[in-house]
JSON list of C-alpha atoms in Angstrom, two decimals:
[
{"chain": "A", "resi": 176, "resn": "ASP", "atom": "CA", "xyz": [44.84, -28.66, 83.31]},
{"chain": "A", "resi": 177, "resn": "ALA", "atom": "CA", "xyz": [42.75, -26.52, 81.32]},
{"chain": "A", "resi": 178, "resn": "GLY", "atom": "CA", "xyz": [42.44, -27.47, 77.48]},
{"chain": "A", "resi": 179, "resn": "VAL", "atom": "CA", "xyz": [42.40, -25.15, 74.39]},
{"chain": "A", "resi": 180, "resn": "THR", "atom": "CA", "xyz": [40.18, -22.16, 75.22]},
{"chain": "A", "resi": 181, "resn": "GLN", "atom": "CA", "xyz": [38.37, -20.12, 72.87]},
{"chain": "A", "resi": 182, "resn": "SER", "atom": "CA", "xyz": [36.45, -16.80, 73.38]},
{"chain": "A", "resi": 183, "resn": "PRO", "atom": "CA", "xyz": [33.76, -16.06, 72.45]},
{"chain": "A", "resi": 184, "resn": "THR", "atom": "CA", "xyz": [31.93, -19.20, 71.98]},
{"chain": "A", "resi": 185, "resn": "HIS", "atom": "CA", "xyz": [29.16, -17.57, 69.86]},
{"chain": "A", "resi": 186, "resn": "LEU", "atom": "CA", "xyz": [29.39, -14.37, 67.77]},
{"chain": "A", "resi": 187, "resn": "ILE", "atom": "CA", "xyz": [26.85, -12.21, 65.38]},
{"chain": "A", "resi": 188, "resn": "LYS", "atom": "CA", "xyz": [28.22, -9.83, 63.05]},
{"chain": "A", "resi": 189, "resn": "THR", "atom": "CA", "xyz": [26.83, -7.47, 60.33]},
{"chain": "A", "resi": 190, "resn": "ARG", "atom": "CA", "xyz": [28.66, -7.77, 56.75]},
{"chain": "A", "resi": 191, "resn": "GLY", "atom": "CA", "xyz": [31.57, -5.54, 56.51]},
{"chain": "A", "resi": 192, "resn": "GLN", "atom": "CA", "xyz": [32.16, -5.26, 60.20]},
{"chain": "A", "resi": 193, "resn": "GLN", "atom": "CA", "xyz": [35.59, -6.80, 61.76]},
{"chain": "A", "resi": 194, "resn": "VAL", "atom": "CA", "xyz": [35.92, -9.53, 64.40]},
{"chain": "A", "resi": 195, "resn": "THR", "atom": "CA", "xyz": [38.56, -10.75, 66.71]},
{"chain": "A", "resi": 196, "resn": "LEU", "atom": "CA", "xyz": [38.58, -14.37, 67.88]},
{"chain": "A", "resi": 197, "resn": "ARG", "atom": "CA", "xyz": [40.82, -15.39, 70.70]},
{"chain": "A", "resi": 198, "resn": "CYS", "atom": "CA", "xyz": [42.73, -18.73, 71.63]},
{"chain": "A", "resi": 199, "resn": "SER", "atom": "CA", "xyz": [44.52, -19.77, 74.81]},
{"chain": "A", "resi": 200, "resn": "PRO", "atom": "CA", "xyz": [46.40, -22.81, 74.19]},
{"chain": "A", "resi": 201, "resn": "ILE", "atom": "CA", "xyz": [47.43, -25.70, 76.65]},
{"chain": "A", "resi": 202, "resn": "SER", "atom": "CA", "xyz": [49.90, -24.78, 79.01]},
{"chain": "A", "resi": 203, "resn": "GLY", "atom": "CA", "xyz": [53.31, -25.77, 77.55]},
{"chain": "A", "resi": 204, "resn": "HIS", "atom": "CA", "xyz": [52.41, -25.70, 74.11]},
{"chain": "A", "resi": 205, "resn": "LYS", "atom": "CA", "xyz": [53.94, -23.08, 71.95]},
{"chain": "A", "resi": 206, "resn": "SER", "atom": "CA", "xyz": [52.17, -23.82, 68.47]},
{"chain": "A", "resi": 207, "resn": "VAL", "atom": "CA", "xyz": [48.74, -22.42, 67.53]},
{"chain": "A", "resi": 208, "resn": "SER", "atom": "CA", "xyz": [46.75, -23.32, 64.64]},
{"chain": "A", "resi": 209, "resn": "TRP", "atom": "CA", "xyz": [43.45, -21.67, 63.21]},
{"chain": "A", "resi": 210, "resn": "TYR", "atom": "CA", "xyz": [41.07, -23.61, 61.27]},
{"chain": "A", "resi": 211, "resn": "GLN", "atom": "CA", "xyz": [37.47, -22.52, 59.53]},
{"chain": "A", "resi": 212, "resn": "GLN", "atom": "CA", "xyz": [34.79, -25.01, 59.26]},
{"chain": "A", "resi": 213, "resn": "VAL", "atom": "CA", "xyz": [31.80, -24.46, 57.23]},
{"chain": "A", "resi": 214, "resn": "LEU", "atom": "CA", "xyz": [28.55, -26.28, 57.77]},
{"chain": "A", "resi": 215, "resn": "GLY", "atom": "CA", "xyz": [28.79, -29.79, 56.21]},
{"chain": "A", "resi": 216, "resn": "GLN", "atom": "CA", "xyz": [32.63, -29.66, 55.54]},
{"chain": "A", "resi": 217, "resn": "GLY", "atom": "CA", "xyz": [35.88, -30.61, 57.23]},
{"chain": "A", "resi": 218, "resn": "PRO", "atom": "CA", "xyz": [37.93, -27.85, 58.89]},
{"chain": "A", "resi": 219, "resn": "GLN", "atom": "CA", "xyz": [40.12, -25.89, 56.69]},
{"chain": "A", "resi": 220, "resn": "PHE", "atom": "CA", "xyz": [43.59, -24.71, 57.67]},
{"chain": "A", "resi": 221, "resn": "ILE", "atom": "CA", "xyz": [44.14, -20.93, 57.90]},
{"chain": "A", "resi": 222, "resn": "PHE", "atom": "CA", "xyz": [47.11, -20.01, 59.88]},
{"chain": "A", "resi": 223, "resn": "GLN", "atom": "CA", "xyz": [49.62, -21.69, 61.86]},
{"chain": "A", "resi": 224, "resn": "TYR", "atom": "CA", "xyz": [52.00, -19.98, 64.62]},
{"chain": "A", "resi": 225, "resn": "TYR", "atom": "CA", "xyz": [54.98, -21.52, 66.32]},
{"chain": "A", "resi": 226, "resn": "GLU", "atom": "CA", "xyz": [56.96, -19.21, 68.55]},
{"chain": "A", "resi": 227, "resn": "LYS", "atom": "CA", "xyz": [55.34, -16.02, 67.79]},
{"chain": "A", "resi": 228, "resn": "GLU", "atom": "CA", "xyz": [56.05, -16.41, 64.18]},
{"chain": "A", "resi": 229, "resn": "GLU", "atom": "CA", "xyz": [53.86, -17.31, 61.13]},
{"chain": "A", "resi": 230, "resn": "ARG", "atom": "CA", "xyz": [54.73, -20.85, 60.04]},
{"chain": "A", "resi": 231, "resn": "GLY", "atom": "CA", "xyz": [51.94, -21.84, 57.49]},
{"chain": "A", "resi": 232, "resn": "ARG", "atom": "CA", "xyz": [49.22, -20.02, 55.87]},
{"chain": "A", "resi": 233, "resn": "GLY", "atom": "CA", "xyz": [46.14, -21.59, 54.06]},
{"chain": "A", "resi": 234, "resn": "ASN", "atom": "CA", "xyz": [44.35, -20.28, 50.97]},
{"chain": "A", "resi": 235, "resn": "PHE", "atom": "CA", "xyz": [42.26, -17.47, 52.71]},
{"chain": "A", "resi": 236, "resn": "PRO", "atom": "CA", "xyz": [42.25, -13.78, 51.58]},
{"chain": "A", "resi": 237, "resn": "ASP", "atom": "CA", "xyz": [44.21, -11.19, 53.11]},
{"chain": "A", "resi": 238, "resn": "ARG", "atom": "CA", "xyz": [41.34, -10.06, 55.13]},
{"chain": "A", "resi": 239, "resn": "PHE", "atom": "CA", "xyz": [42.34, -13.06, 57.52]},
{"chain": "A", "resi": 240, "resn": "SER", "atom": "CA", "xyz": [45.07, -12.28, 59.52]},
{"chain": "A", "resi": 241, "resn": "ALA", "atom": "CA", "xyz": [46.41, -13.52, 63.05]},
{"chain": "A", "resi": 242, "resn": "ARG", "atom": "CA", "xyz": [49.12, -13.14, 65.52]},
{"chain": "A", "resi": 243, "resn": "GLN", "atom": "CA", "xyz": [50.53, -14.87, 68.58]},
{"chain": "A", "resi": 244, "resn": "PHE", "atom": "CA", "xyz": [51.41, -13.42, 71.83]},
{"chain": "A", "resi": 245, "resn": "PRO", "atom": "CA", "xyz": [54.50, -13.93, 73.89]},
{"chain": "A", "resi": 246, "resn": "ASN", "atom": "CA", "xyz": [52.39, -16.20, 76.61]},
{"chain": "A", "resi": 247, "resn": "TYR", "atom": "CA", "xyz": [51.66, -18.29, 73.29]},
{"chain": "A", "resi": 248, "resn": "SER", "atom": "CA", "xyz": [48.06, -17.14, 73.06]},
{"chain": "A", "resi": 249, "resn": "SER", "atom": "CA", "xyz": [46.51, -16.06, 69.78]},
{"chain": "A", "resi": 250, "resn": "GLU", "atom": "CA", "xyz": [44.25, -13.83, 68.05]},
{"chain": "A", "resi": 251, "resn": "LEU", "atom": "CA", "xyz": [42.44, -14.37, 64.75]},
{"chain": "A", "resi": 252, "resn": "ASN", "atom": "CA", "xyz": [41.02, -11.23, 63.00]},
{"chain": "A", "resi": 253, "resn": "VAL", "atom": "CA", "xyz": [38.91, -10.85, 59.95]},
{"chain": "A", "resi": 254, "resn": "ASN", "atom": "CA", "xyz": [38.15, -7.63, 58.20]},
{"chain": "A", "resi": 255, "resn": "ALA", "atom": "CA", "xyz": [35.27, -6.69, 56.11]},
{"chain": "A", "resi": 256, "resn": "LEU", "atom": "CA", "xyz": [33.13, -9.65, 57.14]},
{"chain": "A", "resi": 257, "resn": "LEU", "atom": "CA", "xyz": [31.08, -11.48, 54.24]},
{"chain": "A", "resi": 258, "resn": "LEU", "atom": "CA", "xyz": [28.15, -13.88, 54.68]},
{"chain": "A", "resi": 259, "resn": "GLY", "atom": "CA", "xyz": [30.52, -16.61, 53.41]},
{"chain": "A", "resi": 260, "resn": "ASP", "atom": "CA", "xyz": [32.61, -16.23, 56.66]},
{"chain": "A", "resi": 261, "resn": "SER", "atom": "CA", "xyz": [30.03, -17.56, 58.64]},
{"chain": "A", "resi": 262, "resn": "ALA", "atom": "CA", "xyz": [31.51, -20.56, 60.02]},
{"chain": "A", "resi": 263, "resn": "LEU", "atom": "CA", "xyz": [32.92, -22.62, 63.18]},
{"chain": "A", "resi": 264, "resn": "TYR", "atom": "CA", "xyz": [36.41, -21.17, 63.75]},
{"chain": "A", "resi": 265, "resn": "LEU", "atom": "CA", "xyz": [38.74, -23.93, 65.69]},
{"chain": "A", "resi": 266, "resn": "CYS", "atom": "CA", "xyz": [41.79, -23.24, 67.43]},
{"chain": "A", "resi": 267, "resn": "ALA", "atom": "CA", "xyz": [44.43, -26.31, 67.91]},
{"chain": "A", "resi": 268, "resn": "SER", "atom": "CA", "xyz": [47.53, -26.21, 70.20]},
{"chain": "A", "resi": 269, "resn": "SER", "atom": "CA", "xyz": [50.44, -28.54, 70.16]},
{"chain": "A", "resi": 270, "resn": "LEU", "atom": "CA", "xyz": [53.83, -28.65, 71.47]},
{"chain": "A", "resi": 271, "resn": "GLY", "atom": "CA", "xyz": [55.46, -27.57, 67.92]},
{"chain": "A", "resi": 272, "resn": "GLY", "atom": "CA", "xyz": [58.98, -28.10, 66.94]},
{"chain": "A", "resi": 273, "resn": "THR", "atom": "CA", "xyz": [60.20, -30.86, 64.78]},
{"chain": "A", "resi": 274, "resn": "GLY", "atom": "CA", "xyz": [58.74, -33.98, 66.98]},
{"chain": "A", "resi": 275, "resn": "ASN", "atom": "CA", "xyz": [55.56, -36.02, 66.26]},
{"chain": "A", "resi": 276, "resn": "TYR", "atom": "CA", "xyz": [52.87, -33.99, 68.12]},
{"chain": "A", "resi": 277, "resn": "GLY", "atom": "CA", "xyz": [49.51, -34.26, 68.17]},
{"chain": "A", "resi": 278, "resn": "TYR", "atom": "CA", "xyz": [46.98, -31.26, 68.10]},
{"chain": "A", "resi": 279, "resn": "THR", "atom": "CA", "xyz": [44.59, -30.40, 70.92]},
{"chain": "A", "resi": 280, "resn": "PHE", "atom": "CA", "xyz": [41.36, -28.28, 69.53]},
{"chain": "A", "resi": 281, "resn": "GLY", "atom": "CA", "xyz": [39.10, -25.94, 71.34]},
{"chain": "A", "resi": 282, "resn": "SER", "atom": "CA", "xyz": [35.48, -26.30, 70.99]},
{"chain": "A", "resi": 283, "resn": "GLY", "atom": "CA", "xyz": [35.35, -23.16, 68.59]},
{"chain": "A", "resi": 284, "resn": "THR", "atom": "CA", "xyz": [33.93, -20.23, 68.12]},
{"chain": "A", "resi": 285, "resn": "ARG", "atom": "CA", "xyz": [30.56, -20.01, 66.01]},
{"chain": "A", "resi": 286, "resn": "LEU", "atom": "CA", "xyz": [30.76, -17.06, 63.85]},
{"chain": "A", "resi": 287, "resn": "THR", "atom": "CA", "xyz": [27.49, -15.75, 62.19]},
{"chain": "A", "resi": 288, "resn": "VAL", "atom": "CA", "xyz": [27.52, -12.90, 59.72]},
{"chain": "A", "resi": 289, "resn": "VAL", "atom": "CA", "xyz": [24.09, -11.42, 58.90]},
{"chain": "B", "resi": 49, "resn": "ASP", "atom": "CA", "xyz": [50.03, -34.07, 51.91]},
{"chain": "B", "resi": 50, "resn": "ALA", "atom": "CA", "xyz": [48.67, -37.26, 50.29]},
{"chain": "B", "resi": 51, "resn": "LYS", "atom": "CA", "xyz": [44.90, -37.40, 49.58]},
{"chain": "B", "resi": 52, "resn": "THR", "atom": "CA", "xyz": [42.48, -39.83, 51.59]},
{"chain": "B", "resi": 53, "resn": "THR", "atom": "CA", "xyz": [39.20, -41.20, 50.71]},
{"chain": "B", "resi": 54, "resn": "GLN", "atom": "CA", "xyz": [36.58, -42.47, 53.14]},
{"chain": "B", "resi": 55, "resn": "PRO", "atom": "CA", "xyz": [33.34, -43.79, 52.80]},
{"chain": "B", "resi": 56, "resn": "PRO", "atom": "CA", "xyz": [30.54, -40.81, 53.66]},
{"chain": "B", "resi": 57, "resn": "SER", "atom": "CA", "xyz": [28.79, -43.04, 56.35]},
{"chain": "B", "resi": 58, "resn": "MET", "atom": "CA", "xyz": [28.65, -46.15, 58.25]},
{"chain": "B", "resi": 59, "resn": "ASP", "atom": "CA", "xyz": [26.17, -47.73, 60.78]},
{"chain": "B", "resi": 60, "resn": "CYS", "atom": "CA", "xyz": [26.99, -49.76, 63.75]},
{"chain": "B", "resi": 61, "resn": "ALA", "atom": "CA", "xyz": [25.02, -51.27, 66.51]},
{"chain": "B", "resi": 62, "resn": "GLU", "atom": "CA", "xyz": [26.14, -50.42, 70.02]},
{"chain": "B", "resi": 63, "resn": "GLY", "atom": "CA", "xyz": [28.54, -53.01, 71.36]},
{"chain": "B", "resi": 64, "resn": "ARG", "atom": "CA", "xyz": [29.69, -54.10, 68.01]},
{"chain": "B", "resi": 65, "resn": "ALA", "atom": "CA", "xyz": [33.01, -53.38, 66.54]},
{"chain": "B", "resi": 66, "resn": "ALA", "atom": "CA", "xyz": [33.13, -50.38, 64.03]},
{"chain": "B", "resi": 67, "resn": "ASN", "atom": "CA", "xyz": [35.70, -50.96, 61.30]},
{"chain": "B", "resi": 68, "resn": "LEU", "atom": "CA", "xyz": [36.11, -47.42, 59.39]},
{"chain": "B", "resi": 69, "resn": "PRO", "atom": "CA", "xyz": [38.32, -47.72, 55.90]},
{"chain": "B", "resi": 70, "resn": "CYS", "atom": "CA", "xyz": [40.51, -45.33, 54.64]},
{"chain": "B", "resi": 71, "resn": "ASN", "atom": "CA", "xyz": [42.30, -45.14, 51.35]},
{"chain": "B", "resi": 72, "resn": "HIS", "atom": "CA", "xyz": [45.60, -43.23, 51.01]},
{"chain": "B", "resi": 73, "resn": "SER", "atom": "CA", "xyz": [47.10, -44.72, 47.84]},
{"chain": "B", "resi": 74, "resn": "THR", "atom": "CA", "xyz": [49.36, -41.74, 46.95]},
{"chain": "B", "resi": 75, "resn": "ILE", "atom": "CA", "xyz": [51.08, -41.76, 50.85]},
{"chain": "B", "resi": 76, "resn": "SER", "atom": "CA", "xyz": [54.48, -41.19, 50.83]},
{"chain": "B", "resi": 77, "resn": "GLY", "atom": "CA", "xyz": [57.09, -42.94, 52.95]},
{"chain": "B", "resi": 78, "resn": "ASN", "atom": "CA", "xyz": [57.68, -40.33, 55.47]},
{"chain": "B", "resi": 79, "resn": "GLU", "atom": "CA", "xyz": [54.10, -39.69, 55.93]},
{"chain": "B", "resi": 80, "resn": "TYR", "atom": "CA", "xyz": [51.93, -40.95, 59.00]},
{"chain": "B", "resi": 81, "resn": "VAL", "atom": "CA", "xyz": [48.19, -41.75, 59.23]},
{"chain": "B", "resi": 82, "resn": "TYR", "atom": "CA", "xyz": [46.40, -40.02, 61.82]},
{"chain": "B", "resi": 83, "resn": "TRP", "atom": "CA", "xyz": [42.72, -40.06, 62.78]},
{"chain": "B", "resi": 84, "resn": "TYR", "atom": "CA", "xyz": [40.48, -37.63, 64.50]},
{"chain": "B", "resi": 85, "resn": "ARG", "atom": "CA", "xyz": [37.01, -37.57, 64.99]},
{"chain": "B", "resi": 86, "resn": "GLN", "atom": "CA", "xyz": [34.38, -34.75, 65.73]},
{"chain": "B", "resi": 87, "resn": "ILE", "atom": "CA", "xyz": [31.42, -35.08, 67.78]},
{"chain": "B", "resi": 88, "resn": "HIS", "atom": "CA", "xyz": [28.63, -32.57, 66.95]},
{"chain": "B", "resi": 89, "resn": "SER", "atom": "CA", "xyz": [29.64, -29.13, 67.51]},
{"chain": "B", "resi": 90, "resn": "GLN", "atom": "CA", "xyz": [32.61, -29.59, 69.18]},
{"chain": "B", "resi": 91, "resn": "GLY", "atom": "CA", "xyz": [36.57, -29.41, 68.16]},
{"chain": "B", "resi": 92, "resn": "PRO", "atom": "CA", "xyz": [38.08, -32.67, 66.43]},
{"chain": "B", "resi": 93, "resn": "GLN", "atom": "CA", "xyz": [39.56, -35.15, 68.86]},
{"chain": "B", "resi": 94, "resn": "TYR", "atom": "CA", "xyz": [42.72, -36.70, 68.38]},
{"chain": "B", "resi": 95, "resn": "ILE", "atom": "CA", "xyz": [42.39, -40.69, 68.05]},
{"chain": "B", "resi": 96, "resn": "ILE", "atom": "CA", "xyz": [45.37, -42.67, 67.04]},
{"chain": "B", "resi": 97, "resn": "HIS", "atom": "CA", "xyz": [48.03, -42.15, 64.58]},
{"chain": "B", "resi": 98, "resn": "GLY", "atom": "CA", "xyz": [50.84, -44.73, 62.81]},
{"chain": "B", "resi": 99, "resn": "LEU", "atom": "CA", "xyz": [53.39, -44.96, 60.40]},
{"chain": "B", "resi": 100, "resn": "LYS", "atom": "CA", "xyz": [53.50, -48.46, 59.19]},
{"chain": "B", "resi": 101, "resn": "ASN", "atom": "CA", "xyz": [52.96, -50.84, 62.08]},
{"chain": "B", "resi": 102, "resn": "ASN", "atom": "CA", "xyz": [49.64, -51.43, 63.50]},
{"chain": "B", "resi": 103, "resn": "GLU", "atom": "CA", "xyz": [48.63, -49.29, 66.89]},
{"chain": "B", "resi": 104, "resn": "THR", "atom": "CA", "xyz": [46.55, -49.71, 69.96]},
{"chain": "B", "resi": 105, "resn": "ASN", "atom": "CA", "xyz": [45.73, -47.26, 72.78]},
{"chain": "B", "resi": 106, "resn": "GLU", "atom": "CA", "xyz": [42.68, -47.02, 74.92]},
{"chain": "B", "resi": 107, "resn": "MET", "atom": "CA", "xyz": [40.43, -45.78, 72.59]},
{"chain": "B", "resi": 108, "resn": "ALA", "atom": "CA", "xyz": [40.97, -47.56, 69.27]},
{"chain": "B", "resi": 109, "resn": "SER", "atom": "CA", "xyz": [43.14, -49.79, 67.27]},
{"chain": "B", "resi": 110, "resn": "LEU", "atom": "CA", "xyz": [44.58, -48.74, 63.74]},
{"chain": "B", "resi": 111, "resn": "ILE", "atom": "CA", "xyz": [45.37, -51.53, 61.06]},
{"chain": "B", "resi": 112, "resn": "ILE", "atom": "CA", "xyz": [47.78, -50.43, 58.26]},
{"chain": "B", "resi": 113, "resn": "THR", "atom": "CA", "xyz": [48.17, -52.47, 55.15]},
{"chain": "B", "resi": 114, "resn": "GLU", "atom": "CA", "xyz": [51.78, -53.66, 54.72]},
{"chain": "B", "resi": 115, "resn": "ASP", "atom": "CA", "xyz": [51.84, -51.51, 51.29]},
{"chain": "B", "resi": 116, "resn": "ARG", "atom": "CA", "xyz": [50.32, -48.68, 53.22]},
{"chain": "B", "resi": 117, "resn": "LYS", "atom": "CA", "xyz": [47.87, -47.74, 50.65]},
{"chain": "B", "resi": 118, "resn": "SER", "atom": "CA", "xyz": [44.90, -48.28, 53.00]},
{"chain": "B", "resi": 119, "resn": "SER", "atom": "CA", "xyz": [44.09, -48.33, 56.78]},
{"chain": "B", "resi": 120, "resn": "THR", "atom": "CA", "xyz": [41.38, -49.39, 59.14]},
{"chain": "B", "resi": 121, "resn": "LEU", "atom": "CA", "xyz": [40.31, -47.77, 62.62]},
{"chain": "B", "resi": 122, "resn": "ILE", "atom": "CA", "xyz": [38.73, -50.20, 64.44]},
{"chain": "B", "resi": 123, "resn": "LEU", "atom": "CA", "xyz": [36.58, -49.26, 67.70]},
{"chain": "B", "resi": 124, "resn": "PRO", "atom": "CA", "xyz": [36.43, -52.55, 69.60]},
{"chain": "B", "resi": 125, "resn": "HIS", "atom": "CA", "xyz": [33.09, -51.91, 71.55]},
{"chain": "B", "resi": 126, "resn": "ALA", "atom": "CA", "xyz": [31.36, -48.90, 70.05]},
{"chain": "B", "resi": 127, "resn": "THR", "atom": "CA", "xyz": [28.98, -46.94, 72.21]},
{"chain": "B", "resi": 128, "resn": "LEU", "atom": "CA", "xyz": [26.23, -44.13, 71.23]},
{"chain": "B", "resi": 129, "resn": "ARG", "atom": "CA", "xyz": [29.14, -41.58, 72.45]},
{"chain": "B", "resi": 130, "resn": "ASP", "atom": "CA", "xyz": [31.05, -42.78, 69.49]},
{"chain": "B", "resi": 131, "resn": "THR", "atom": "CA", "xyz": [28.76, -41.28, 67.14]},
{"chain": "B", "resi": 132, "resn": "ALA", "atom": "CA", "xyz": [30.63, -38.77, 65.42]},
{"chain": "B", "resi": 133, "resn": "VAL", "atom": "CA", "xyz": [32.62, -37.82, 62.07]},
{"chain": "B", "resi": 134, "resn": "TYR", "atom": "CA", "xyz": [35.76, -39.64, 61.87]},
{"chain": "B", "resi": 135, "resn": "TYR", "atom": "CA", "xyz": [38.76, -38.07, 59.67]},
{"chain": "B", "resi": 136, "resn": "CYS", "atom": "CA", "xyz": [41.51, -39.89, 58.18]},
{"chain": "B", "resi": 137, "resn": "ILE", "atom": "CA", "xyz": [44.48, -37.68, 57.81]},
{"chain": "B", "resi": 138, "resn": "VAL", "atom": "CA", "xyz": [48.04, -38.12, 56.32]},
{"chain": "B", "resi": 139, "resn": "ARG", "atom": "CA", "xyz": [50.78, -36.05, 56.72]},
{"chain": "B", "resi": 140, "resn": "VAL", "atom": "CA", "xyz": [54.44, -35.42, 57.98]},
{"chain": "B", "resi": 141, "resn": "PRO", "atom": "CA", "xyz": [55.04, -34.88, 61.53]},
{"chain": "B", "resi": 142, "resn": "GLY", "atom": "CA", "xyz": [57.03, -32.26, 63.00]},
{"chain": "B", "resi": 143, "resn": "THR", "atom": "CA", "xyz": [56.54, -29.83, 60.20]},
{"chain": "B", "resi": 144, "resn": "ALA", "atom": "CA", "xyz": [54.62, -26.71, 59.89]},
{"chain": "B", "resi": 145, "resn": "SER", "atom": "CA", "xyz": [52.26, -28.64, 57.54]},
{"chain": "B", "resi": 146, "resn": "LYS", "atom": "CA", "xyz": [48.56, -28.45, 58.29]},
{"chain": "B", "resi": 147, "resn": "LEU", "atom": "CA", "xyz": [45.93, -31.15, 59.08]},
{"chain": "B", "resi": 148, "resn": "THR", "atom": "CA", "xyz": [44.09, -31.61, 55.85]},
{"chain": "B", "resi": 149, "resn": "PHE", "atom": "CA", "xyz": [40.60, -32.63, 56.48]},
{"chain": "B", "resi": 150, "resn": "GLY", "atom": "CA", "xyz": [38.34, -34.39, 54.11]},
{"chain": "B", "resi": 151, "resn": "THR", "atom": "CA", "xyz": [34.63, -34.65, 54.41]},
{"chain": "B", "resi": 152, "resn": "GLY", "atom": "CA", "xyz": [35.09, -37.89, 56.95]},
{"chain": "B", "resi": 153, "resn": "THR", "atom": "CA", "xyz": [33.02, -40.57, 57.59]},
{"chain": "B", "resi": 154, "resn": "ARG", "atom": "CA", "xyz": [29.87, -40.20, 59.59]},
{"chain": "B", "resi": 155, "resn": "LEU", "atom": "CA", "xyz": [29.55, -42.97, 62.00]},
{"chain": "B", "resi": 156, "resn": "GLN", "atom": "CA", "xyz": [25.98, -43.49, 63.52]},
{"chain": "B", "resi": 157, "resn": "VAL", "atom": "CA", "xyz": [26.00, -45.86, 66.37]},
{"chain": "B", "resi": 158, "resn": "THR", "atom": "CA", "xyz": [22.53, -47.36, 67.09]},
{"chain": "B", "resi": 159, "resn": "LEU", "atom": "CA", "xyz": [20.89, -49.37, 69.87]}
]
């Protein structure tokens, strides 16, 4: 079975531009979460979606938005990019719901803002 | 979610057991302890989790103290491929709560 798939793997954008990152969860997983990891730090939670609804939001500005599609894939959008948005963006999928489910992470999208 | 404290770095000789400690003195009764690791440039990988009993799987063992204020992840026979950053996380499962990563412990396995 395929794991969590993220695209693109690498991306270079200019300040002020917009970017869309994509994530395909493991088949059967209904929950997708997004994390930002800047160099030298642990991943920081951005969003969680379950059954196409937002279930959690981290402390990120409104420039960050996301959505989940009927096939449970997800997109993370970042508008008006800043140099500080340069980071590894990680997607994690899980079965979701009320059980004690683990998270499986993708390999991430490395975004560089210049 | 309770805060965790881990040493920033540790070394271990290949073939020896690696014992990674984690302090979570403010853990509440319904919070589980999870361990993830992140090998350079990859996404975090789930290792093991537990509530109050010791747990073992094919990757590692988790020892949780009786008062649940600390735990130790044990890699019984460390290899070079175990070199990674190890994160200890406590959370209530089955909610929309996030995984709160600290800075973790950078384990360096050497020959």
